[in-house]
C-alpha positions as semicolon CSV with decimal commas, in nm:
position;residue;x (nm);y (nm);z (nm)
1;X;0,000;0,000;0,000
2;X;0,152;0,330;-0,101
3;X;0,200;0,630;0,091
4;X;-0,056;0,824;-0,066
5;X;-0,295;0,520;-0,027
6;X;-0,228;0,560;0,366
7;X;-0,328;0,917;0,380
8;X;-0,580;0,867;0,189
9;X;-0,762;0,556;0,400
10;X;-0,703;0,751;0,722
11;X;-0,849;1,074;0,621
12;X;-1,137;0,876;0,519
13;X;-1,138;0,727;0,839
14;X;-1,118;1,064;1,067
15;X;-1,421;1,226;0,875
16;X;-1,647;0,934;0,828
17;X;-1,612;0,916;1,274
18;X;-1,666;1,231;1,265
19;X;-1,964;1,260;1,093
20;X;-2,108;0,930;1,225
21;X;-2,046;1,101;1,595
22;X;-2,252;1,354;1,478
23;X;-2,557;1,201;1,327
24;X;-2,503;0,949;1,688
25;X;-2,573;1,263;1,907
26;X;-2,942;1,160;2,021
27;X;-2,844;0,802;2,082
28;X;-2,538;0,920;2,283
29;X;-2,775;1,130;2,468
30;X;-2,987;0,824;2,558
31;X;-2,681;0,625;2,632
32;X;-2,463;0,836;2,857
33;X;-2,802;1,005;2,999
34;X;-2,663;1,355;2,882
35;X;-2,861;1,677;2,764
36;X;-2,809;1,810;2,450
37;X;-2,593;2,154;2,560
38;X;-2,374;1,890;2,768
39;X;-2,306;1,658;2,467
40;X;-2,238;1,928;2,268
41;X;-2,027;2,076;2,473
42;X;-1,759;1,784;2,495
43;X;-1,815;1,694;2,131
44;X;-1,801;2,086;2,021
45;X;-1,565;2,179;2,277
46;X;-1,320;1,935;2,063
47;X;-1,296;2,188;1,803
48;X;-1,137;2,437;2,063
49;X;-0,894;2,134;2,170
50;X;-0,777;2,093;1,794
51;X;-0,737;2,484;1,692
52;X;-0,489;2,459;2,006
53;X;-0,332;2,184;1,959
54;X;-0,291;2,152;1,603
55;X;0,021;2,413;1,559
56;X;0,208;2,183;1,854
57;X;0,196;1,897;1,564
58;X;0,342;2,105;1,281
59;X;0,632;2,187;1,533
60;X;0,704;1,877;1,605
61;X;0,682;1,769;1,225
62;X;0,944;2,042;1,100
63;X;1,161;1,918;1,421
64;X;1,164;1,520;1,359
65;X;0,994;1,519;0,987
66;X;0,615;1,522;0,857
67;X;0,581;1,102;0,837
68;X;0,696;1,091;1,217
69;X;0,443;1,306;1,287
70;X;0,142;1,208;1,080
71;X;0,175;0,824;1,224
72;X;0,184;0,971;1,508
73;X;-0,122;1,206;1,499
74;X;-0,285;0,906;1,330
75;X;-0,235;0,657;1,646
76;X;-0,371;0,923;1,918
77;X;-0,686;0,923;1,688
78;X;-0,736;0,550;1,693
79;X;-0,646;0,558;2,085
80;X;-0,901;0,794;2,095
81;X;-1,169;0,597;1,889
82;X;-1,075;0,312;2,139
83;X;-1,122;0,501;2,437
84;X;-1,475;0,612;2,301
85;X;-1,543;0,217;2,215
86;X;-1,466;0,114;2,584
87;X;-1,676;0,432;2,724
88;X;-1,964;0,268;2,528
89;X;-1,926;-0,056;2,627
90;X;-1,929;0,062;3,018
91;X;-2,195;0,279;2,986
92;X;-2,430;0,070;2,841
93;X;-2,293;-0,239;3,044
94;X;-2,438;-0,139;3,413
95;X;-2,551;0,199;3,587
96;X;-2,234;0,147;3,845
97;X;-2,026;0,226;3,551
98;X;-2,182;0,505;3,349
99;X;-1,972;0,781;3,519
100;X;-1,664;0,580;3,429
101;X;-1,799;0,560;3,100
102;X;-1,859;0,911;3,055
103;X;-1,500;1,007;3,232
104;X;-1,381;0,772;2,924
105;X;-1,562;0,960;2,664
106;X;-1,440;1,277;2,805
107;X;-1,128;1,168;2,794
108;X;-1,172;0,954;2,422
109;X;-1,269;1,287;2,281
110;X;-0,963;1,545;2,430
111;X;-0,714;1,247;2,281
112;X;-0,906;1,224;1,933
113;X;-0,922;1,617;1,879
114;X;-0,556;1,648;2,000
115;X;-0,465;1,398;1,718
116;X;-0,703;1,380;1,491
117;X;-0,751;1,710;1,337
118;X;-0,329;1,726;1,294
119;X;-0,318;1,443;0,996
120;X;-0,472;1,655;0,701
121;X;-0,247;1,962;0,774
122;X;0,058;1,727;0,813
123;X;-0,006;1,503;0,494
124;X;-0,021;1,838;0,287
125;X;0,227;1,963;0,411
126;X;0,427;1,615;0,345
127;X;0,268;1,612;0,012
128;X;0,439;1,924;-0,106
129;X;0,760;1,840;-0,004
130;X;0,697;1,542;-0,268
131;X;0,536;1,744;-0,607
132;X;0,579;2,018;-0,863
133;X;0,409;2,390;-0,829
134;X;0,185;2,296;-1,117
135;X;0,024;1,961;-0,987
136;X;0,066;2,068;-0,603
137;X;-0,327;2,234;-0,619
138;X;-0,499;1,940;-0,762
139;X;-0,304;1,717;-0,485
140;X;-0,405;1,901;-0,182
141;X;-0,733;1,943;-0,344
142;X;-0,732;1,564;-0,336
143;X;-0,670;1,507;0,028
144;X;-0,904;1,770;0,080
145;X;-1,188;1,547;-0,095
146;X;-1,079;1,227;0,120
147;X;-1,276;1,451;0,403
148;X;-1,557;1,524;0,194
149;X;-1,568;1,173;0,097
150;X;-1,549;1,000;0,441
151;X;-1,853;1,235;0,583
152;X;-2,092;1,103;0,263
153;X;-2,012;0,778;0,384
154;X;-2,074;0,841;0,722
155;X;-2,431;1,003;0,680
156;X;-2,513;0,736;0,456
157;X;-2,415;0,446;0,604
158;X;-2,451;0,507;1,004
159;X;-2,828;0,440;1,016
160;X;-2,739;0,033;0,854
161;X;-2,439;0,057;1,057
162;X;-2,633;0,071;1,445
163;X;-2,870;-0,235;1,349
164;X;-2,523;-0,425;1,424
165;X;-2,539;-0,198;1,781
166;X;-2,406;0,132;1,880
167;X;-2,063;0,076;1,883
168;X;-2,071;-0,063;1,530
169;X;-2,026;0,268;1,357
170;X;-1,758;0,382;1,580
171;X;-1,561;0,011;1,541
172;X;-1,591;-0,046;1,208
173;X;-1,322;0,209;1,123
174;X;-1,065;0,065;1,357
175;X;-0,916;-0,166;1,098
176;X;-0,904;0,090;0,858
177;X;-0,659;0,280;1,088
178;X;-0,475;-0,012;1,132
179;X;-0,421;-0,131;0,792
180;X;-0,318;0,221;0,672
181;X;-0,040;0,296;0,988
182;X;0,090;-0,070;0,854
183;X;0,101;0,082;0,527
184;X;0,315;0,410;0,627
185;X;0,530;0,195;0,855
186;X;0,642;-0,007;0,585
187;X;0,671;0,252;0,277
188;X;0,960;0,419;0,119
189;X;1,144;0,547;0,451
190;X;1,320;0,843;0,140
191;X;1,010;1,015;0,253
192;X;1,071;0,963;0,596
193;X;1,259;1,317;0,605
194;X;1,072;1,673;0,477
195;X;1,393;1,858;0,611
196;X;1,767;1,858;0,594
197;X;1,903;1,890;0,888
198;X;2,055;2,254;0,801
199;X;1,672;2,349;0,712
200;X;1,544;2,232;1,077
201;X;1,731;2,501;1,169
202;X;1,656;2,759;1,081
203;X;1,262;2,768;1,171
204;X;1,096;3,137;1,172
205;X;0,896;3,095;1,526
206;X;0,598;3,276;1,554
207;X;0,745;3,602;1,380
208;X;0,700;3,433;1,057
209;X;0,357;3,337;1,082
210;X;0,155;3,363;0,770
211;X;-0,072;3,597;0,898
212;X;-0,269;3,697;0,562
213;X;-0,327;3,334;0,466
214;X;-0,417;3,241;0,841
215;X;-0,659;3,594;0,839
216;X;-0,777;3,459;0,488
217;X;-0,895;3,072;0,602
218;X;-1,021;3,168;0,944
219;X;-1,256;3,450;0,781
220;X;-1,395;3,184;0,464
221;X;-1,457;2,971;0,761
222;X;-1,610;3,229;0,974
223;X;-1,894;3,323;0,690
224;X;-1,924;2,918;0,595
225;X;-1,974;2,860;1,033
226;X;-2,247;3,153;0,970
227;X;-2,406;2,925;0,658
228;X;-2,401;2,628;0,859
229;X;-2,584;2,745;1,202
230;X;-2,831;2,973;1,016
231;X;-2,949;2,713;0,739
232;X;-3,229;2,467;0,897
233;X;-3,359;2,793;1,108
234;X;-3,344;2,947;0,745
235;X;-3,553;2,708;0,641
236;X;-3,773;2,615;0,899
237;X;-3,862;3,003;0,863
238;X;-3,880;3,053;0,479
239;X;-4,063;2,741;0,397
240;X;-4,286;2,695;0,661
241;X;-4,165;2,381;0,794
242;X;-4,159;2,219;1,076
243;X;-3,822;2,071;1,271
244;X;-3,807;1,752;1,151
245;X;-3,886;1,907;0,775
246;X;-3,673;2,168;0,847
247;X;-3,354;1,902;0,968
248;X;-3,387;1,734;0,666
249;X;-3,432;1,968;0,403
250;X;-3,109;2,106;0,548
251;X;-2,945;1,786;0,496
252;X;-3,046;1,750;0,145
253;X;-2,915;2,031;0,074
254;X;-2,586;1,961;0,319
255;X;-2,515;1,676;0,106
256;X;-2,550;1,822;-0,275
257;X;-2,298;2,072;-0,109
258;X;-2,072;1,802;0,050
259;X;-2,102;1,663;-0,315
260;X;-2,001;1,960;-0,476
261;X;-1,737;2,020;-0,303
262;X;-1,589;1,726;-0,380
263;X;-1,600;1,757;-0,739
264;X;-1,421;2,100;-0,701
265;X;-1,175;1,929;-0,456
266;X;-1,082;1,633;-0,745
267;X;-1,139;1,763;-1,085
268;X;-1,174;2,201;-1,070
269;X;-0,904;2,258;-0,864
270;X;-0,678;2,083;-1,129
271;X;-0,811;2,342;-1,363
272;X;-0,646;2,620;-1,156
273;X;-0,281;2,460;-1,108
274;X;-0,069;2,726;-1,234
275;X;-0,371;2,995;-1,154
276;X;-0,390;3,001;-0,799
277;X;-0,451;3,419;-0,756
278;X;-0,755;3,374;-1,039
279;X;-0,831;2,988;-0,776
280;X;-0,827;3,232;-0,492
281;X;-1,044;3,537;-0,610
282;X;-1,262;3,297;-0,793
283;X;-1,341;3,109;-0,450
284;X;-1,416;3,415;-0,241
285;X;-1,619;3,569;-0,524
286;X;-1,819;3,195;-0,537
287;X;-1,839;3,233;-0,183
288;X;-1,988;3,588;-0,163
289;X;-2,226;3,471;-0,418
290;X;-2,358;3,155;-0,218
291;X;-2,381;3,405;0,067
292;X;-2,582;3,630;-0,103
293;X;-2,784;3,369;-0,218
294;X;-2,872;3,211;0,078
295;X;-3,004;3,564;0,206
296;X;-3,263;3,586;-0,081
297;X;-3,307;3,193;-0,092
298;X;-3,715;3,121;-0,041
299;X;-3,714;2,749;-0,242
300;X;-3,543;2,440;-0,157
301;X;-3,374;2,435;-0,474
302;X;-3,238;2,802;-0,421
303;X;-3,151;2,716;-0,077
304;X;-2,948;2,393;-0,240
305;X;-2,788;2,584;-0,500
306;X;-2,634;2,838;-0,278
307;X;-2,530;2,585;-0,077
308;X;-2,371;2,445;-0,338
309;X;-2,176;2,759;-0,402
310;X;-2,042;2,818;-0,084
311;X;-1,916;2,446;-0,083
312;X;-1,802;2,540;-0,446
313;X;-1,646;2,878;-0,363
314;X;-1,455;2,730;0,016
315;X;-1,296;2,439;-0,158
316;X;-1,140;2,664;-0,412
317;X;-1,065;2,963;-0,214
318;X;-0,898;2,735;0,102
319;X;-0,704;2,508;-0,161
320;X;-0,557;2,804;-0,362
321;X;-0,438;2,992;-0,036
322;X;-0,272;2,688;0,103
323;X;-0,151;2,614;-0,198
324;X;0,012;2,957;-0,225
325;X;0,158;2,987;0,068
326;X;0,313;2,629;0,085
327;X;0,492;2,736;-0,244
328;X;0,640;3,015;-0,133
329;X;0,746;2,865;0,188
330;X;1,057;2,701;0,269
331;X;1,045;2,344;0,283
332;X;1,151;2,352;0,639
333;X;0,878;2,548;0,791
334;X;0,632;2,412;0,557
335;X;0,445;2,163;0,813
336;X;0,408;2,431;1,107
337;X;0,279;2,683;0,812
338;X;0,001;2,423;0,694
339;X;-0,110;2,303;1,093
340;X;-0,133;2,729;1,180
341;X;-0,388;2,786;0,845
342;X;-0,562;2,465;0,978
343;X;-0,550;2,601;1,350
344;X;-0,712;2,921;1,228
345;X;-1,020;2,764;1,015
346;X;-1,100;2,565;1,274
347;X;-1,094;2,898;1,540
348;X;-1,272;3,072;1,293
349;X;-1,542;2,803;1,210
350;X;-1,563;2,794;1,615
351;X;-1,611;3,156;1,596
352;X;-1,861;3,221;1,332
353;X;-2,060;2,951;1,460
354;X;-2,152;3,100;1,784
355;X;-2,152;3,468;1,640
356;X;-2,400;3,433;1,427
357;X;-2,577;3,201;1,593
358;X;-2,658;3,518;1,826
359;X;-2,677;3,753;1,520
360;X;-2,959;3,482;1,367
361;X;-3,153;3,497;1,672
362;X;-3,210;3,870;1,580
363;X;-3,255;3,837;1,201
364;X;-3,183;3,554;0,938
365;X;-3,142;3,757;0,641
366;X;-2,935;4,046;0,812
367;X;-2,691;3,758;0,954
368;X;-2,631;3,639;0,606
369;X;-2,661;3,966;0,439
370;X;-2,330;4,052;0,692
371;X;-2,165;3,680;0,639
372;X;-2,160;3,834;0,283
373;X;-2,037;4,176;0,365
374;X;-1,743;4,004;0,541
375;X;-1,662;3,760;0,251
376;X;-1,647;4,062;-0,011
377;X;-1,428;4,265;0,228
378;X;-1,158;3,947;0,146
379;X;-1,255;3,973;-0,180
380;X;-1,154;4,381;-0,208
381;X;-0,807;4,277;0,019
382;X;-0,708;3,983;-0,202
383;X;-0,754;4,234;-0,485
384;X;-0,566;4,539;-0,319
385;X;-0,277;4,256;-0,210
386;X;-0,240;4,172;-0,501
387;X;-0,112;4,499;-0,663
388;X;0,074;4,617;-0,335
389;X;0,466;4,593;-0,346
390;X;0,582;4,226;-0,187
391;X;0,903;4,151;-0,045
392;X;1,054;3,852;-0,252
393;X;1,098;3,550;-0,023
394;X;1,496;3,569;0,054
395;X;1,671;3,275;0,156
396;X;1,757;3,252;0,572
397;X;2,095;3,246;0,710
398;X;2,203;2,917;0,766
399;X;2,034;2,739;0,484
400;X;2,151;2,559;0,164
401;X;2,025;2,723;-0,166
């Protein structure tokens, strides 16, 4: 099994748990005896954990090298999934044990989004230590997919899943982590290394920081956070539904997204390889669009269709800016570059979540209307950035040219 294979298999893995755990929340309820805010707040509160934590794994990937780092970020998440699997098992075995059980899922979840969320940033940045400029888009854009992918699968296939029990869709990805760490342990150990040793050297700390890039992909995420919280109460408001309509409209239109995004992830972004400014302002502009959309949205297929765009519109714009700033990064710092732009879309999905979840309570359009406002303010500084002055990237002292 190749490298790429590996990757591949356990980003598959990490989304389709993901988005099993989600679609598991009422039964979870049931089983641990939680309420909803309390569930959500160790499942949700994971997100915090992994915008934290994330950064620590690209350090230690530029320090001992990117494979190191991904197998290891890749066994936490399967100790993790077999934490939750035992917390399960003693919940459901006896009443004595359910506060051991949910001291286990506590804990399962704090080791899973301290690992877990590490392995896409890492295999990028591994990834582009291994590719030409040209091809490097369409290849993130592919690992990007794998996520896209796994959480398809996971909708579709949880409900079959938990007639085998409730552990069944948490297990059944075990060997799937297993079979892929064999698969990195035994490849090619020439990619074993993203550094030289003079390059580990020389790493820029936090005063190199990509700051625009890490502004750029925590902003996209804060307008797409907006999308997400506002869309069922969108609907459940402009159609006239009720909450169980209203849930799965939203999912309907969740999953032509998901789907969309995909596409974009495996076949546009290849389009844009040696385009990535036109990727970039493309994205955002998609994005503003789908934003706009949803605003004026009063039909499920409207609502779908801007969904679609904003799926459309993110996986370009966050592709292209990673992309971008990977390539004009030094191979050396490239891991703890791609784990700080993951860091910030997860704060700023974290963020935009719970701001305009407030701003929704006051009014549904005006949220979106100012989701939209904020993504065409990126637009206008991509634009401006783009004709300012830049300093060319110089090499450091200390490294080999």
């Amino acid at each position: 099994m190749s490298d790429n294979s590996s990757i591949r298999l356990i980003l598959l893995s990490n989304s389709f748990h993901q988005a099993t755990l989600v679609v598991m929340v009422p039964i979870l309820q049931e089983i641990y005896d939680l309420s909803l805010s309390s569930l959500g707040a160790i499942i949700g509160g994971g997100l915090l954990v992994s915008a934290c934590t994330t950064p620590i794994w690209g350090h230690a990937a530029t320090k001992t090298g990117a494979r190191k780092a991904l197998m290891r970020s890749a066994m936490g998440s399967l100790i993790g999934i077999l934490l939750l699997c035992c917390s399960l098992a003693l919940a459901q075995s006896s009443t004595e044990h359910a506060y051991f059980g949910l001291f286990l899922l506590i804990a399962a979840r704090l080791i899973y989004s301290t690992s877990a969320a590490a392995v896409l940033p890492v295999a990028q940045a591994l990834r582009s230590n291994h590719g030409n400029g040209k091809s490097l888009l369409g290849a993130i854009g592919s690992l990007n997919a794998m996520n896209g992918i796994g959480r398809v699968a996971g909708n579709a296939l949880v409900t079959p899943l938990l007639l085998a029990g409730s552990a069944m869709p948490i297990l059944i990805v075990i060997p799937a982590y297993l079979y892929a760490l064999t698969g990195i342990a035994r490849g090619p150990q020439s990619l074993s290394k993203t550094t030289s040793e003079a390059d580990r050297k020389t790493r820029s700390g936090l005063s190199g920081l990509p700051i625009f890039a890490m502004a750029i992909a925590a902003t996209v995420q804060v307008t797409i956070g907006a999308a997400y919280v506002l869309l069922a109460p969108l609907i459940l408001e402009r159609l006239s539904a009720d909450a169980t309509e209203a849930t799965s409209a939203a999912g309907i239109a969740l999953t032509f997204a998901l789907l969309c995004g995909i596409f974009t992830q495996l076949v546009l972004t290849r389009l844009f390889s040696d385009r990535l400014h036109l990727a970039l302002t493309s994205g955002i502009f998609i994005l503003f669009l789908g934003l706009l959309g949803l605003a004026e949205a009063s039909t499920q297929l409207q609502l779908s269709l801007a969904a679609c765009a904003l799926a459309i519109g993110t996986a370009l714009a966050l592709s292209a800016n990673l992309t971008a700033k990977l390539q004009e990064t030094p191979k050396a710092d490239r891991p703890q570059t791609s784990t700080w732009l993951a860091s910030a879309q997860m704060l700023g999905l974290a963020c935009g979540t719970t701001l305009f979840a407030y701003l929704g309570d006051i009014d549904l359009t005006l949220a979106l209307q100012l989701a939209a406002l904020l993504a065409c303010l990126v637009f206008i500084a991509i634009l401006i950035s783009r004709v300012l002055p830049v300093q060319p990237l110089s090499p450091r002292k200390g490294t080999s040219e």
